[in-house]
Amino acid sequence: MIASMNRRSFLGLGFAAGASALAPRWLVAQTAAGQDRAAQMRTAAANAPIKTTKLYDNIYLLQGAGGNMAVQTGADGKLLIDSSFSTAVPKIREALDVLGSDPAHLLVNTHWHIDHTDGNEGMHAAGFTIYAHQMTRERLSKPAEMKLFGMRLPASPAGALPVVTFNDKMQLWHNGDSLDMVHIDPAHTDTDIYIYFQKSDVLHAGDVWFNGTYPFIDESSGGSIGGMILGAEKLLSVAGAQTKIIPGHGPLGTKAQLQQSRDMLASVRDRVAALKKSGASEQEAIAKKPTADLDPLWAKGGFGADMFVGIVYRTV
Ligand SMILES: [Zn+2]
């Protein structure tokens, strides 16, 4: 149930209702109630169990309601990647405690989205210092909007903000490993980074990779289909055949699976671009079901084909 829930869930909630419609009504007709949507996600996250999977001697994957998290343990303290929802913080802390008594140390955000950063304030209060791309801090510092979901979010409290930021790249030496934290040109958002543990060969891709499903691309944060393809290619240039790759959503994956995702994205991009060039409107392009042959494999997540084709159409 947990595994299937993770596969079906997007931003921590089942989006199965949207699989066949352009977008479920409760997602699109709610600009005024956008904050309720965030509250709804937080409520769902409070009850979600967290599954811990060992990836290396001292690196673990944590999967709960929000985006996939990872933790590195050791004498330098715990390094956590992403913080899920605020309501998940007690369960995350329990999961971290099970992994030993190393103190809280660093928290790295892969990007600004609520399902990856909403727990920042709680984890900061627990002793974590937050690192992220400069644009993650900027977006969290101001009221934000995710237009596709009609979700409006207030500026984050000071304790939730990253206090160490970078633009292109930063390197950390932590618990005997060397970590590359590298900005990806706008792909899923304009705040994306990947984190690569060189020695242990573990790569956290953030939401530049949804493993096994059509991805969400945040147009209102600078995301685009072209950026997602280039982002996947950048990740492919980092990963080796044995690299354990953590997607932002979905199960732990491999370079071969990431390559399949990249090829799917490129194929959808080409098909939708051709329809757009031929003069088809967005609605017409969606109605032609250009991804029909791909849907059995990739639309199995809650994020429907029609919604994805719409995003591709608008950003191609
Ligand atoms: Zn995201």
CSV table of C-alpha atoms in Angstrom, one decimal, residues 205-217 224-236 245-271 291 294 297-300 308 312:
chain,number,residue,atom,x,y,z
A,205,ALA,CA,17.7,14.4,-8.8
A,206,GLY,CA,15.0,16.4,-7.1
A,207,ASP,CA,11.9,16.9,-9.2
A,208,VAL,CA,13.9,17.1,-12.4
A,209,TRP,CA,13.1,13.4,-12.4
A,210,PHE,CA,9.7,11.7,-11.7
A,211,ASN,CA,10.6,8.0,-12.0
A,212,GLY,CA,8.0,6.0,-13.9
A,213,THR,CA,5.4,8.7,-14.5
A,214,TYR,CA,4.7,11.8,-16.5
A,215,PRO,CA,6.3,14.6,-14.6
A,216,PHE,CA,4.8,17.8,-13.2
A,217,ILE,CA,6.5,20.9,-14.7
A,224,SER,CA,9.4,23.9,-19.4
A,225,ILE,CA,9.5,20.7,-21.3
A,226,GLY,CA,12.7,21.7,-23.0
A,227,GLY,CA,14.3,22.4,-19.7
A,228,MET,CA,13.2,19.1,-18.3
A,229,ILE,CA,14.9,17.3,-21.2
A,230,LEU,CA,18.1,19.2,-20.8
A,231,GLY,CA,17.9,18.6,-17.1
A,232,ALA,CA,17.5,14.9,-17.6
A,233,GLU,CA,20.5,14.9,-19.9
A,234,LYS,CA,22.6,16.8,-17.3
A,235,LEU,CA,21.7,14.1,-14.7
A,236,LEU,CA,22.6,11.4,-17.2
A,245,ILE,CA,19.4,7.8,-8.4
A,246,ILE,CA,16.7,9.2,-6.1
A,247,PRO,CA,13.9,10.9,-8.1
A,248,GLY,CA,11.8,13.6,-6.5
A,249,HIS,CA,8.8,11.3,-6.8
A,250,GLY,CA,8.6,7.6,-7.5
A,251,PRO,CA,10.8,4.7,-6.6
A,252,LEU,CA,14.6,4.7,-6.4
A,253,GLY,CA,16.0,4.4,-9.9
A,254,THR,CA,18.8,3.7,-12.3
A,255,LYS,CA,20.5,5.5,-15.1
A,256,ALA,CA,18.7,3.2,-17.6
A,257,GLN,CA,15.4,4.2,-16.2
A,258,LEU,CA,16.3,7.9,-16.2
A,259,GLN,CA,17.3,7.5,-19.9
A,260,GLN,CA,13.8,6.0,-20.6
A,261,SER,CA,12.2,9.0,-18.9
A,262,ARG,CA,14.3,11.4,-21.0
A,263,ASP,CA,13.5,9.6,-24.2
A,264,MET,CA,9.7,9.7,-23.3
A,265,LEU,CA,9.9,13.4,-22.6
A,266,ALA,CA,11.7,14.1,-26.0
A,267,SER,CA,9.1,12.0,-27.8
A,268,VAL,CA,6.2,13.8,-26.3
A,269,ARG,CA,7.9,17.1,-26.9
A,270,ASP,CA,8.3,16.3,-30.6
A,271,ARG,CA,4.7,15.1,-31.1
A,291,THR,CA,0.6,10.1,-26.1
A,294,LEU,CA,2.8,5.9,-24.0
A,297,LEU,CA,3.3,3.0,-19.1
A,298,TRP,CA,3.6,6.6,-18.1
A,299,ALA,CA,0.2,7.8,-17.1
A,300,LYS,CA,-0.1,5.2,-14.4
A,308,PHE,CA,0.9,16.7,-19.1
A,312,VAL,CA,4.1,20.5,-22.9
